[in-house]
Amino acid sequence: MFTGIIETLGVVKNIINEGENMHITIESNFTSELKIDQSIAHNGVCLTIVNINGNEYTVTAIKETLDKSNFKHLKIGAFINLERAMVLGSRLDGHIVQGHVDQTAICTNIIEENGSWVFSFEYDSSLSNITIEKGSITINGISLTVVNSKKNSFSVAIIPYTYEFTNFHTFKNGTEVNLEFDVIGKYVAKLLEEK
């Protein structure tokens, strides 16, 4: 489980495709604190460390992950939002995040508003995922609050700290991002769908 509060940015140093799997090597400033078999959220995708070498570690993304996330477009040099699993007994500063990406969205608009930003996104609503006004959404692993919720789109307001210390500063119109919808909202939507 994660909180959606990003600890650091990692940099993709190598990508090796093997069959339907993708092995991704990442450089991070907390690699020395990691161990093999540990789970880390990468742009919101929970992946297991399979190798550590110096200040770099490697994870493997399988076909299911590549199909549902923006990892299929990953390039060497890309910045990735990183968060280690939450520690029981700590404050939950974001919201409950599972690290299971539901689908992707496309950035459709960026508006700068006197030092902060409003980013808008569109997603495929046929997959039955929903947002609600002032509800929680995870974008590339970042816990955020929804504004301007519509059937297949929503916006989020980004403060300067989030803009600078996550990969939001790399987004432009057309950028594909990972979405994890609020876990409670997903259960409610499923219950309503079954009625």
PDB file of C-alpha atoms in Angstrom:
ATOM      1  CA  MET A   1       0.000   0.000   0.000  1.00  0.00           C
ATOM      2  CA  PHE A   2       1.095   3.545  -0.755  1.00  0.00           C
ATOM      3  CA  THR A   3      -0.038   7.067   0.097  1.00  0.00           C
ATOM      4  CA  GLY A   4       0.518   8.926  -3.172  1.00  0.00           C
ATOM      5  CA  ILE A   5       3.118  11.197  -1.589  1.00  0.00           C
ATOM      6  CA  ILE A   6       6.148  11.041  -3.893  1.00  0.00           C
ATOM      7  CA  GLU A   7       9.512  10.630  -2.169  1.00  0.00           C
ATOM      8  CA  THR A   8      11.831  11.319  -5.060  1.00  0.00           C
ATOM      9  CA  LEU A   9      12.273  11.314  -8.823  1.00  0.00           C
ATOM     10  CA  GLY A  10      14.164   8.432 -10.398  1.00  0.00           C
ATOM     11  CA  VAL A  11      15.785   8.428 -13.832  1.00  0.00           C
ATOM     12  CA  VAL A  12      15.410   5.559 -16.286  1.00  0.00           C
ATOM     13  CA  LYS A  13      18.942   4.379 -17.128  1.00  0.00           C
ATOM     14  CA  ASN A  14      18.241   1.243 -19.181  1.00  0.00           C
ATOM     15  CA  ILE A  15      15.344  -0.665 -20.729  1.00  0.00           C
ATOM     16  CA  ILE A  16      15.605  -4.275 -21.910  1.00  0.00           C
ATOM     17  CA  ASN A  17      12.649  -5.961 -23.612  1.00  0.00           C
ATOM     18  CA  GLU A  18      12.582  -9.729 -23.140  1.00  0.00           C
ATOM     19  CA  GLY A  19       9.598 -11.521 -24.627  1.00  0.00           C
ATOM     20  CA  GLU A  20       6.545  -9.655 -23.324  1.00  0.00           C
ATOM     21  CA  ASN A  21       8.443  -8.345 -20.283  1.00  0.00           C
ATOM     22  CA  MET A  22      10.261  -5.054 -19.878  1.00  0.00           C
ATOM     23  CA  HIS A  23      13.232  -4.828 -17.472  1.00  0.00           C
ATOM     24  CA  ILE A  24      13.676  -1.220 -16.327  1.00  0.00           C
ATOM     25  CA  THR A  25      16.802   0.024 -14.568  1.00  0.00           C
ATOM     26  CA  ILE A  26      16.362   3.180 -12.490  1.00  0.00           C
ATOM     27  CA  GLU A  27      18.808   5.470 -10.723  1.00  0.00           C
ATOM     28  CA  SER A  28      17.506   6.923  -7.472  1.00  0.00           C
ATOM     29  CA  ASN A  29      18.866   8.729  -4.438  1.00  0.00           C
ATOM     30  CA  PHE A  30      17.438   6.082  -2.075  1.00  0.00           C
ATOM     31  CA  THR A  31      18.751   2.959  -3.863  1.00  0.00           C
ATOM     32  CA  SER A  32      21.232   2.300  -1.036  1.00  0.00           C
ATOM     33  CA  GLU A  33      18.243   1.843   1.336  1.00  0.00           C
ATOM     34  CA  LEU A  34      16.474  -0.702  -0.899  1.00  0.00           C
ATOM     35  CA  LYS A  35      16.596  -4.477  -0.996  1.00  0.00           C
ATOM     36  CA  ILE A  36      15.681  -7.145  -3.532  1.00  0.00           C
ATOM     37  CA  ASP A  37      11.989  -8.211  -3.335  1.00  0.00           C
ATOM     38  CA  GLN A  38      10.921  -4.782  -2.045  1.00  0.00           C
ATOM     39  CA  SER A  39       7.885  -3.141  -3.685  1.00  0.00           C
ATOM     40  CA  ILE A  40       8.186   0.414  -4.988  1.00  0.00           C
ATOM     41  CA  ALA A  41       5.545   2.520  -6.771  1.00  0.00           C
ATOM     42  CA  HIS A  42       6.886   3.787 -10.123  1.00  0.00           C
ATOM     43  CA  ASN A  43       4.575   6.439 -11.609  1.00  0.00           C
ATOM     44  CA  GLY A  44       1.937   4.713  -9.508  1.00  0.00           C
ATOM     45  CA  VAL A  45       2.783   1.169 -10.651  1.00  0.00           C
ATOM     46  CA  CYS A  46       3.805  -1.212  -7.879  1.00  0.00           C
ATOM     47  CA  LEU A  47       6.856  -3.172  -9.082  1.00  0.00           C
ATOM     48  CA  THR A  48       9.263  -5.521  -7.297  1.00  0.00           C
ATOM     49  CA  ILE A  49      13.012  -4.912  -7.185  1.00  0.00           C
ATOM     50  CA  VAL A  50      14.829  -7.818  -8.852  1.00  0.00           C
ATOM     51  CA  ASN A  51      18.403  -6.468  -8.912  1.00  0.00           C
ATOM     52  CA  ILE A  52      20.493  -3.728  -7.267  1.00  0.00           C
ATOM     53  CA  ASN A  53      23.789  -2.440  -8.620  1.00  0.00           C
ATOM     54  CA  GLY A  54      25.354   0.642  -7.008  1.00  0.00           C
ATOM     55  CA  ASN A  55      22.864   3.513  -7.131  1.00  0.00           C
ATOM     56  CA  GLU A  56      20.681   1.728  -9.708  1.00  0.00           C
ATOM     57  CA  TYR A  57      18.054  -0.971  -9.322  1.00  0.00           C
ATOM     58  CA  THR A  58      15.991  -3.024 -11.770  1.00  0.00           C
ATOM     59  CA  VAL A  59      12.304  -3.918 -11.852  1.00  0.00           C
ATOM     60  CA  THR A  60      10.317  -5.976 -14.356  1.00  0.00           C
ATOM     61  CA  ALA A  61       7.006  -4.923 -15.902  1.00  0.00           C
ATOM     62  CA  ILE A  62       4.865  -7.707 -17.388  1.00  0.00           C
ATOM     63  CA  LYS A  63       2.403  -7.501 -20.300  1.00  0.00           C
ATOM     64  CA  GLU A  64      -0.578  -6.646 -18.029  1.00  0.00           C
ATOM     65  CA  THR A  65       1.354  -3.663 -16.650  1.00  0.00           C
ATOM     66  CA  LEU A  66       2.468  -2.528 -20.093  1.00  0.00           C
ATOM     67  CA  ASP A  67      -1.099  -2.799 -21.442  1.00  0.00           C
ATOM     68  CA  LYS A  68      -2.644  -0.705 -18.640  1.00  0.00           C
ATOM     69  CA  SER A  69       0.079   1.873 -18.012  1.00  0.00           C
ATOM     70  CA  ASN A  70       2.185   4.415 -19.878  1.00  0.00           C
ATOM     71  CA  PHE A  71       5.280   2.205 -19.460  1.00  0.00           C
ATOM     72  CA  LYS A  72       4.988   1.013 -23.069  1.00  0.00           C
ATOM     73  CA  HIS A  73       6.183   4.529 -24.054  1.00  0.00           C
ATOM     74  CA  LEU A  74       8.990   4.715 -21.470  1.00  0.00           C
ATOM     75  CA  LYS A  75      12.326   6.045 -22.717  1.00  0.00           C
ATOM     76  CA  ILE A  76      15.847   6.137 -21.272  1.00  0.00           C
ATOM     77  CA  GLY A  77      16.321   9.443 -19.437  1.00  0.00           C
ATOM     78  CA  ALA A  78      12.648   9.723 -18.404  1.00  0.00           C
ATOM     79  CA  PHE A  79      11.843  10.911 -14.886  1.00  0.00           C
ATOM     80  CA  ILE A  80       9.746   8.516 -12.778  1.00  0.00           C
ATOM     81  CA  ASN A  81       7.892   9.366  -9.561  1.00  0.00           C
ATOM     82  CA  LEU A  82       9.006   6.982  -6.797  1.00  0.00           C
ATOM     83  CA  GLU A  83       7.376   6.063  -3.499  1.00  0.00           C
ATOM     84  CA  ARG A  84       8.278   3.268  -1.109  1.00  0.00           C
ATOM     85  CA  ALA A  85       5.467   1.308   0.571  1.00  0.00           C
ATOM     86  CA  MET A  86       3.805   3.011   3.512  1.00  0.00           C
ATOM     87  CA  VAL A  87       4.852   2.120   7.041  1.00  0.00           C
ATOM     88  CA  LEU A  88       2.039   1.032   9.369  1.00  0.00           C
ATOM     89  CA  GLY A  89       1.652   3.491  12.209  1.00  0.00           C
ATOM     90  CA  SER A  90       2.697   6.502  10.093  1.00  0.00           C
ATOM     91  CA  ARG A  91       0.449   9.367   9.050  1.00  0.00           C
ATOM     92  CA  LEU A  92      -1.493   8.815   5.830  1.00  0.00           C
ATOM     93  CA  ASP A  93      -0.769  12.166   4.175  1.00  0.00           C
ATOM     94  CA  GLY A  94      -2.303  11.357   0.780  1.00  0.00           C
ATOM     95  CA  HIS A  95      -4.936   8.645   0.392  1.00  0.00           C
ATOM     96  CA  ILE A  96      -4.944   4.841   0.194  1.00  0.00           C
ATOM     97  CA  VAL A  97      -3.145   3.909  -3.029  1.00  0.00           C
ATOM     98  CA  GLN A  98      -2.715   0.287  -4.079  1.00  0.00           C
ATOM     99  CA  GLY A  99      -0.163   0.754  -6.852  1.00  0.00           C
ATOM    100  CA  HIS A 100      -2.557  -0.915  -9.317  1.00  0.00           C
ATOM    101  CA  VAL A 101      -2.991   1.347 -12.341  1.00  0.00           C
ATOM    102  CA  ASP A 102      -6.536   1.196 -13.735  1.00  0.00           C
ATOM    103  CA  GLN A 103      -5.911   2.916 -17.058  1.00  0.00           C
ATOM    104  CA  THR A 104      -4.156   5.849 -18.694  1.00  0.00           C
ATOM    105  CA  ALA A 105      -5.298   9.374 -19.499  1.00  0.00           C
ATOM    106  CA  ILE A 106      -4.076  12.087 -21.854  1.00  0.00           C
ATOM    107  CA  CYS A 107      -3.164  15.590 -20.709  1.00  0.00           C
ATOM    108  CA  THR A 108      -5.405  17.932 -22.707  1.00  0.00           C
ATOM    109  CA  ASN A 109      -4.734  21.356 -21.239  1.00  0.00           C
ATOM    110  CA  ILE A 110      -2.299  23.161 -18.927  1.00  0.00           C
ATOM    111  CA  ILE A 111      -3.123  26.581 -17.495  1.00  0.00           C
ATOM    112  CA  GLU A 112      -0.654  28.547 -15.371  1.00  0.00           C
ATOM    113  CA  GLU A 113      -2.405  30.567 -12.670  1.00  0.00           C
ATOM    114  CA  ASN A 114      -0.064  32.976 -10.866  1.00  0.00           C
ATOM    115  CA  GLY A 115       2.436  30.403  -9.641  1.00  0.00           C
ATOM    116  CA  SER A 116       0.275  27.281  -9.673  1.00  0.00           C
ATOM    117  CA  TRP A 117      -1.098  25.178 -12.525  1.00  0.00           C
ATOM    118  CA  VAL A 118      -4.341  23.492 -13.541  1.00  0.00           C
ATOM    119  CA  PHE A 119      -3.841  20.317 -15.584  1.00  0.00           C
ATOM    120  CA  SER A 120      -6.773  18.718 -17.416  1.00  0.00           C
ATOM    121  CA  PHE A 121      -6.987  15.075 -18.475  1.00  0.00           C
ATOM    122  CA  GLU A 122      -9.283  12.905 -20.594  1.00  0.00           C
ATOM    123  CA  TYR A 123      -9.736   9.160 -20.146  1.00  0.00           C
ATOM    124  CA  ASP A 124     -11.797   6.349 -21.671  1.00  0.00           C
ATOM    125  CA  SER A 125     -15.006   6.262 -19.601  1.00  0.00           C
ATOM    126  CA  SER A 126     -16.136   2.968 -21.165  1.00  0.00           C
ATOM    127  CA  LEU A 127     -13.977   1.156 -18.570  1.00  0.00           C
ATOM    128  CA  SER A 128     -16.477   2.238 -15.851  1.00  0.00           C
ATOM    129  CA  ASN A 129     -13.971   4.279 -13.841  1.00  0.00           C
ATOM    130  CA  ILE A 130     -15.288   7.540 -12.416  1.00  0.00           C
ATOM    131  CA  THR A 131     -14.086  10.647 -10.661  1.00  0.00           C
ATOM    132  CA  ILE A 132     -16.082  12.827  -8.291  1.00  0.00           C
ATOM    133  CA  GLU A 133     -15.678  16.502  -7.464  1.00  0.00           C
ATOM    134  CA  LYS A 134     -13.189  16.898  -4.569  1.00  0.00           C
ATOM    135  CA  GLY A 135     -12.545  13.145  -4.605  1.00  0.00           C
ATOM    136  CA  SER A 136      -9.099  11.540  -4.749  1.00  0.00           C
ATOM    137  CA  ILE A 137      -7.253  10.479  -7.902  1.00  0.00           C
ATOM    138  CA  THR A 138      -3.722   9.171  -8.372  1.00  0.00           C
ATOM    139  CA  ILE A 139      -1.828  10.494 -11.405  1.00  0.00           C
ATOM    140  CA  ASN A 140       1.576   8.867 -12.012  1.00  0.00           C
ATOM    141  CA  GLY A 141       1.474   7.817  -8.362  1.00  0.00           C
ATOM    142  CA  ILE A 142       0.663  11.289  -6.981  1.00  0.00           C
ATOM    143  CA  SER A 143      -2.327  11.654  -4.648  1.00  0.00           C
ATOM    144  CA  LEU A 144      -4.390  14.596  -5.910  1.00  0.00           C
ATOM    145  CA  THR A 145      -7.839  16.153  -5.526  1.00  0.00           C
ATOM    146  CA  VAL A 146     -10.228  16.165  -8.491  1.00  0.00           C
ATOM    147  CA  VAL A 147     -11.741  19.419  -9.728  1.00  0.00           C
ATOM    148  CA  ASN A 148     -14.090  19.905 -12.678  1.00  0.00           C
ATOM    149  CA  SER A 149     -15.142  16.231 -12.697  1.00  0.00           C
ATOM    150  CA  LYS A 150     -16.976  15.129 -15.845  1.00  0.00           C
ATOM    151  CA  LYS A 151     -17.876  11.760 -17.375  1.00  0.00           C
ATOM    152  CA  ASN A 152     -14.533  11.256 -19.144  1.00  0.00           C
ATOM    153  CA  SER A 153     -12.394  14.148 -17.942  1.00  0.00           C
ATOM    154  CA  PHE A 154     -11.230  16.023 -14.877  1.00  0.00           C
ATOM    155  CA  SER A 155      -8.670  18.574 -13.743  1.00  0.00           C
ATOM    156  CA  VAL A 156      -6.232  18.873 -10.852  1.00  0.00           C
ATOM    157  CA  ALA A 157      -4.563  21.938  -9.335  1.00  0.00           C
ATOM    158  CA  ILE A 158      -0.797  21.639  -8.882  1.00  0.00           C
ATOM    159  CA  ILE A 159       1.201  23.679  -6.377  1.00  0.00           C
ATOM    160  CA  PRO A 160       4.808  24.708  -7.132  1.00  0.00           C
ATOM    161  CA  TYR A 161       6.290  22.029  -4.826  1.00  0.00           C
ATOM    162  CA  THR A 162       4.463  19.206  -6.614  1.00  0.00           C
ATOM    163  CA  TYR A 163       5.299  20.708 -10.000  1.00  0.00           C
ATOM    164  CA  GLU A 164       9.018  20.855  -9.195  1.00  0.00           C
ATOM    165  CA  PHE A 165       9.540  17.610  -7.253  1.00  0.00           C
ATOM    166  CA  THR A 166       7.450  15.230  -9.399  1.00  0.00           C
ATOM    167  CA  ASN A 167       7.383  14.612 -13.132  1.00  0.00           C
ATOM    168  CA  PHE A 168       4.463  17.039 -13.585  1.00  0.00           C
ATOM    169  CA  HIS A 169       7.026  19.586 -14.825  1.00  0.00           C
ATOM    170  CA  THR A 170       7.623  17.326 -17.865  1.00  0.00           C
ATOM    171  CA  PHE A 171       3.939  17.131 -18.893  1.00  0.00           C
ATOM    172  CA  LYS A 172       2.639  18.809 -22.029  1.00  0.00           C
ATOM    173  CA  ASN A 173      -0.538  18.463 -24.089  1.00  0.00           C
ATOM    174  CA  GLY A 174      -0.662  14.845 -25.275  1.00  0.00           C
ATOM    175  CA  THR A 175       1.373  13.383 -22.387  1.00  0.00           C
ATOM    176  CA  GLU A 176      -0.008   9.989 -21.350  1.00  0.00           C
ATOM    177  CA  VAL A 177      -0.257   9.405 -17.591  1.00  0.00           C
ATOM    178  CA  ASN A 178      -1.176   6.509 -15.312  1.00  0.00           C
ATOM    179  CA  LEU A 179      -4.433   6.729 -13.353  1.00  0.00           C
ATOM    180  CA  GLU A 180      -5.459   4.853 -10.237  1.00  0.00           C
ATOM    181  CA  PHE A 181      -8.990   5.766  -9.275  1.00  0.00           C
ATOM    182  CA  ASP A 182     -10.001   6.004  -5.612  1.00  0.00           C
ATOM    183  CA  VAL A 183     -10.358   2.469  -4.214  1.00  0.00           C
ATOM    184  CA  ILE A 184     -13.544   3.286  -2.269  1.00  0.00           C
ATOM    185  CA  GLY A 185     -15.094   4.890  -5.352  1.00  0.00           C
ATOM    186  CA  LYS A 186     -14.243   1.791  -7.399  1.00  0.00           C
ATOM    187  CA  TYR A 187     -16.102  -0.468  -4.946  1.00  0.00           C
ATOM    188  CA  VAL A 188     -19.138   1.841  -4.877  1.00  0.00           C
ATOM    189  CA  ALA A 189     -19.195   2.005  -8.701  1.00  0.00           C
ATOM    190  CA  LYS A 190     -18.998  -1.804  -8.883  1.00  0.00           C
ATOM    191  CA  LEU A 191     -21.891  -2.201  -6.437  1.00  0.00           C
ATOM    192  CA  LEU A 192     -24.050   0.246  -8.399  1.00  0.00           C
ATOM    193  CA  GLU A 193     -23.151  -1.511 -11.661  1.00  0.00           C
ATOM    194  CA  GLU A 194     -24.370  -4.848 -10.256  1.00  0.00           C
ATOM    195  CA  LYS A 195     -27.791  -3.475  -9.212  1.00  0.00           C
TER     196      LYS A 195
END
